[in-house]
Amino acid sequence: VHEDVQNLSSPAYLMDKDYYAQCFNGYGMTVLDTATPRAIGALKRISRAMPSQEVTAFCTAHSLTPNLFYMAVYSLVLSVLCGENKVSFEGMNHGRKSKRQRQTYGMFVKTVPFYADLTQTDTPVLELMQCFKHQMMQNVRHANFPFTHFCRDLHRQPSNSFSYQMLSLFIEVDGRQVPIRELPPRLSTENVSLVIYPNTDEDIIELCYNEARYSEAQMLQMCDMVIQVT
């Protein structure tokens, strides 16, 4: 803890803060349209399953990961739904910024921001995937600037998040494989979160949303668009 406190005033902290300020210059955090932006409501889920063979084959052929593929898809869907050429959202990366931590076992998950420039309407998916791969590496390299400080100091308030469940943790219920996850709270201040669960030969696309802010029709459209773009 003492080491972390010292880092908050170190040259490395200031350098990493400057890195994020430059990267997100001109980017406001993408927000899906809603008439009730501050409403507190129940957290709802919409799930869809789709075959994963083609995505896996595509990623393997280009030495990239499904995580990067779905991030690219998510950014394209956000761009269409929000009518913005530049989109940004929060995601997750590993938090092992030192070599010593990389040799340890356990959860080191770090919330980080991502952005995508889709000014060129014909931006190849591979280019987006490479861009997100580069950002992931930079997020680890510039880990001295916490996400909470990114939101506070750079005046950014993420509204949408993406995550890829790397560990396939499933249990069998009534003959079906379903993901193990924490039960949601009764009420939520969250907006929209897209989670991808790999499950044997299919990917489960799960969209979580605050029902007081977004309609089921809106979220069904978004979920279907993810599948269509994929």
GROMACS .gro file of C-alpha atoms in nm:
model
  230
    1VAL     CA    1   0.000   0.000   0.000
    2HIS     CA    2   0.282   0.241   0.090
    3GLU     CA    3   0.444   0.171  -0.247
    4ASP     CA    4   0.117   0.245  -0.427
    5VAL     CA    5   0.077   0.578  -0.241
    6GLN     CA    6   0.429   0.681  -0.342
    7ASN     CA    7   0.354   0.594  -0.704
    8LEU     CA    8   0.072   0.849  -0.715
    9SER     CA    9   0.324   1.134  -0.710
   10SER     CA   10   0.604   0.969  -0.904
   11PRO     CA   11   0.738   1.074  -1.247
   12ALA     CA   12   0.603   0.744  -1.384
   13TYR     CA   13   0.252   0.833  -1.263
   14LEU     CA   14   0.267   1.174  -1.430
   15MET     CA   15   0.404   1.021  -1.750
   16ASP     CA   16   0.123   0.764  -1.763
   17LYS     CA   17  -0.136   1.034  -1.692
   18ASP     CA   18  -0.001   1.232  -1.988
   19TYR     CA   19  -0.018   0.918  -2.204
   20TYR     CA   20  -0.391   0.874  -2.140
   21ALA     CA   21  -0.460   1.245  -2.180
   22GLN     CA   22  -0.301   1.235  -2.526
   23CYS     CA   23  -0.465   0.908  -2.633
   24PHE     CA   24  -0.816   1.021  -2.537
   25ASN     CA   25  -0.785   1.377  -2.661
   26GLY     CA   26  -1.097   1.429  -2.873
   27TYR     CA   27  -1.269   1.120  -2.733
   28GLY     CA   28  -1.571   1.151  -2.510
   29MET     CA   29  -1.678   0.822  -2.352
   30THR     CA   30  -1.946   0.672  -2.575
   31VAL     CA   31  -2.299   0.683  -2.433
   32LEU     CA   32  -2.600   0.500  -2.572
   33ASP     CA   33  -2.906   0.719  -2.609
   34THR     CA   34  -3.146   0.709  -2.313
   35ALA     CA   35  -3.419   0.940  -2.186
   36THR     CA   36  -3.341   0.853  -1.823
   37PRO     CA   37  -2.959   0.864  -1.788
   38ARG     CA   38  -2.954   0.867  -1.406
   39ALA     CA   39  -3.235   0.623  -1.332
   40ILE     CA   40  -3.171   0.332  -1.094
   41GLY     CA   41  -3.333   0.007  -1.201
   42ALA     CA   42  -3.305  -0.368  -1.207
   43LEU     CA   43  -3.017  -0.526  -1.394
   44LYS     CA   44  -3.148  -0.737  -1.682
   45ARG     CA   45  -2.970  -0.985  -1.908
   46ILE     CA   46  -3.013  -1.094  -2.268
   47SER     CA   47  -2.816  -1.397  -2.386
   48ARG     CA   48  -2.751  -1.537  -2.730
   49ALA     CA   49  -2.536  -1.830  -2.839
   50MET     CA   50  -2.355  -1.859  -3.169
   51PRO     CA   51  -2.105  -2.109  -3.320
   52SER     CA   52  -1.746  -2.015  -3.249
   53GLN     CA   53  -1.561  -2.221  -3.511
   54GLU     CA   54  -1.535  -1.944  -3.771
   55VAL     CA   55  -1.423  -1.683  -3.519
   56THR     CA   56  -1.162  -1.922  -3.377
   57ALA     CA   57  -1.035  -2.011  -3.725
   58PHE     CA   58  -1.014  -1.644  -3.827
   59CYS     CA   59  -0.822  -1.549  -3.512
   60THR     CA   60  -0.587  -1.847  -3.538
   61ALA     CA   61  -0.508  -1.766  -3.902
   62HIS     CA   62  -0.398  -1.414  -3.803
   63SER     CA   63  -0.231  -1.503  -3.470
   64LEU     CA   64  -0.480  -1.295  -3.273
   65THR     CA   65  -0.733  -1.377  -3.000
   66PRO     CA   66  -1.115  -1.392  -2.991
   67ASN     CA   67  -1.103  -1.127  -2.721
   68LEU     CA   68  -0.962  -0.878  -2.974
   69PHE     CA   69  -1.210  -0.988  -3.239
   70TYR     CA   70  -1.513  -0.924  -3.019
   71MET     CA   71  -1.371  -0.591  -2.902
   72ALA     CA   72  -1.353  -0.486  -3.266
   73VAL     CA   73  -1.712  -0.602  -3.321
   74TYR     CA   74  -1.828  -0.416  -3.010
   75SER     CA   75  -1.666  -0.092  -3.124
   76LEU     CA   76  -1.834  -0.120  -3.466
   77VAL     CA   77  -2.175  -0.178  -3.306
   78LEU     CA   78  -2.129   0.119  -3.070
   79SER     CA   79  -2.034   0.337  -3.366
   80VAL     CA   80  -2.350   0.244  -3.558
   81LEU     CA   81  -2.589   0.273  -3.263
   82CYS     CA   82  -2.446   0.604  -3.140
   83GLY     CA   83  -2.373   0.758  -3.478
   84GLU     CA   84  -2.014   0.838  -3.374
   85ASN     CA   85  -1.693   0.781  -3.570
   86LYS     CA   86  -1.483   0.776  -3.254
   87VAL     CA   87  -1.594   0.546  -2.974
   88SER     CA   88  -1.452   0.455  -2.636
   89PHE     CA   89  -1.549   0.217  -2.358
   90GLU     CA   90  -1.411   0.045  -2.052
   91GLY     CA   91  -1.272  -0.306  -2.055
   92MET     CA   92  -1.040  -0.530  -1.859
   93ASN     CA   93  -0.674  -0.616  -1.880
   94HIS     CA   94  -0.441  -0.811  -1.656
   95GLY     CA   95  -0.287  -0.603  -1.379
   96ARG     CA   96   0.055  -0.764  -1.367
   97LYS     CA   97   0.263  -0.456  -1.444
   98SER     CA   98   0.581  -0.604  -1.292
   99LYS     CA   99   0.765  -0.923  -1.388
  100ARG     CA  100   0.746  -1.035  -1.025
  101GLN     CA  101   0.365  -1.027  -1.035
  102ARG     CA  102   0.357  -1.221  -1.361
  103GLN     CA  103   0.506  -1.518  -1.181
  104THR     CA  104   0.229  -1.525  -0.921
  105TYR     CA  105  -0.101  -1.711  -0.926
  106GLY     CA  106  -0.436  -1.542  -0.884
  107MET     CA  107  -0.667  -1.276  -1.022
  108PHE     CA  108  -0.496  -0.954  -1.131
  109VAL     CA  109  -0.769  -0.783  -1.327
  110LYS     CA  110  -0.747  -0.413  -1.405
  111THR     CA  111  -1.019  -0.188  -1.550
  112VAL     CA  112  -0.884   0.016  -1.841
  113PRO     CA  113  -1.026   0.242  -2.114
  114PHE     CA  114  -1.018   0.158  -2.486
  115TYR     CA  115  -1.086   0.370  -2.793
  116ALA     CA  116  -1.139   0.316  -3.166
  117ASP     CA  117  -1.116   0.562  -3.454
  118LEU     CA  118  -1.370   0.461  -3.718
  119THR     CA  119  -1.351   0.780  -3.921
  120GLN     CA  120  -1.266   0.564  -4.220
  121THR     CA  121  -1.590   0.372  -4.273
  122ASP     CA  122  -1.410   0.079  -4.435
  123THR     CA  123  -1.166   0.020  -4.149
  124PRO     CA  124  -1.070  -0.353  -4.166
  125VAL     CA  125  -1.153  -0.565  -3.863
  126LEU     CA  126  -0.792  -0.684  -3.856
  127GLU     CA  127  -0.672  -0.326  -3.823
  128LEU     CA  128  -0.906  -0.271  -3.528
  129MET     CA  129  -0.786  -0.593  -3.365
  130GLN     CA  130  -0.423  -0.486  -3.400
  131CYS     CA  131  -0.512  -0.146  -3.254
  132PHE     CA  132  -0.674  -0.304  -2.947
  133LYS     CA  133  -0.378  -0.540  -2.906
  134HIS     CA  134  -0.145  -0.241  -2.902
  135GLN     CA  135  -0.367  -0.063  -2.649
  136MET     CA  136  -0.366  -0.365  -2.420
  137MET     CA  137   0.013  -0.370  -2.420
  138GLN     CA  138   0.024   0.005  -2.354
  139ASN     CA  139  -0.231  -0.024  -2.074
  140VAL     CA  140   0.001  -0.265  -1.894
  141ARG     CA  141   0.302  -0.042  -1.961
  142HIS     CA  142   0.121   0.267  -1.832
  143ALA     CA  143  -0.041   0.103  -1.531
  144ASN     CA  144   0.074   0.368  -1.281
  145PHE     CA  145  -0.230   0.584  -1.363
  146PRO     CA  146  -0.537   0.411  -1.209
  147PHE     CA  147  -0.868   0.396  -1.393
  148THR     CA  148  -1.040   0.586  -1.112
  149HIS     CA  149  -0.796   0.872  -1.168
  150PHE     CA  150  -0.852   0.852  -1.542
  151CYS     CA  151  -1.223   0.917  -1.479
  152ARG     CA  152  -1.165   1.186  -1.217
  153ASP     CA  153  -0.873   1.384  -1.356
  154LEU     CA  154  -0.956   1.356  -1.726
  155HIS     CA  155  -1.328   1.409  -1.665
  156ARG     CA  156  -1.436   1.086  -1.832
  157GLN     CA  157  -1.736   0.883  -1.717
  158PRO     CA  158  -1.753   0.545  -1.896
  159SER     CA  159  -2.102   0.431  -1.978
  160ASN     CA  160  -2.046   0.100  -2.159
  161SER     CA  161  -1.814  -0.189  -2.087
  162PHE     CA  162  -1.684  -0.497  -2.265
  163SER     CA  163  -1.528  -0.810  -2.121
  164TYR     CA  164  -1.426  -1.153  -2.242
  165GLN     CA  165  -1.444  -1.431  -1.986
  166MET     CA  166  -1.109  -1.599  -2.049
  167LEU     CA  167  -1.171  -1.889  -1.812
  168SER     CA  168  -1.443  -2.124  -1.930
  169LEU     CA  169  -1.616  -2.179  -1.598
  170PHE     CA  170  -1.942  -2.359  -1.664
  171ILE     CA  171  -2.168  -2.594  -1.475
  172GLU     CA  172  -2.431  -2.830  -1.608
  173VAL     CA  173  -2.792  -2.743  -1.527
  174ASP     CA  174  -3.072  -2.956  -1.671
  175GLY     CA  175  -2.838  -3.092  -1.936
  176ARG     CA  176  -2.718  -2.744  -2.039
  177GLN     CA  177  -2.380  -2.579  -1.980
  178VAL     CA  178  -2.432  -2.239  -1.815
  179PRO     CA  179  -2.168  -1.991  -1.693
  180ILE     CA  180  -2.091  -1.953  -1.325
  181ARG     CA  181  -2.127  -1.591  -1.224
  182GLU     CA  182  -2.214  -1.372  -0.928
  183LEU     CA  183  -2.583  -1.303  -0.882
  184PRO     CA  184  -2.669  -0.944  -0.978
  185PRO     CA  185  -2.787  -0.692  -0.721
  186ARG     CA  186  -3.157  -0.614  -0.711
  187LEU     CA  187  -3.103  -0.255  -0.826
  188SER     CA  188  -2.822  -0.113  -1.035
  189THR     CA  189  -2.673   0.217  -1.143
  190GLU     CA  190  -2.492   0.046  -1.431
  191ASN     CA  191  -2.564   0.119  -1.795
  192VAL     CA  192  -2.468  -0.146  -2.053
  193SER     CA  193  -2.214  -0.427  -2.034
  194LEU     CA  194  -2.132  -0.688  -2.299
  195VAL     CA  195  -1.973  -1.012  -2.180
  196ILE     CA  196  -1.854  -1.297  -2.402
  197TYR     CA  197  -1.839  -1.649  -2.255
  198PRO     CA  198  -1.660  -1.915  -2.463
  199ASN     CA  199  -1.829  -2.252  -2.421
  200THR     CA  200  -1.680  -2.549  -2.609
  201ASP     CA  201  -1.785  -2.489  -2.972
  202GLU     CA  202  -2.000  -2.182  -2.917
  203ASP     CA  203  -1.972  -1.832  -2.775
  204ILE     CA  204  -2.238  -1.699  -2.540
  205ILE     CA  205  -2.304  -1.330  -2.594
  206GLU     CA  206  -2.456  -1.176  -2.285
  207LEU     CA  207  -2.578  -0.817  -2.268
  208CYS     CA  208  -2.648  -0.673  -1.923
  209TYR     CA  209  -2.839  -0.348  -1.892
  210ASN     CA  210  -3.028  -0.123  -1.654
  211GLU     CA  211  -3.396  -0.165  -1.742
  212ALA     CA  212  -3.479   0.182  -1.609
  213ARG     CA  213  -3.249   0.339  -1.868
  214TYR     CA  214  -3.286   0.114  -2.171
  215SER     CA  215  -3.573  -0.079  -2.325
  216GLU     CA  216  -3.562  -0.448  -2.401
  217ALA     CA  217  -3.616  -0.365  -2.769
  218GLN     CA  218  -3.303  -0.145  -2.770
  219MET     CA  219  -3.093  -0.416  -2.612
  220LEU     CA  220  -3.229  -0.691  -2.837
  221GLN     CA  221  -3.131  -0.477  -3.134
  222MET     CA  222  -2.782  -0.429  -2.994
  223CYS     CA  223  -2.737  -0.799  -2.919
  224ASP     CA  224  -2.859  -0.896  -3.267
  225MET     CA  225  -2.620  -0.643  -3.423
  226VAL     CA  226  -2.325  -0.803  -3.243
  227ILE     CA  227  -2.421  -1.136  -3.397
  228GLN     CA  228  -2.478  -0.985  -3.743
  229VAL     CA  229  -2.145  -0.801  -3.744
  230THR     CA  230  -1.968  -1.112  -3.621
   0.00000   0.00000   0.00000
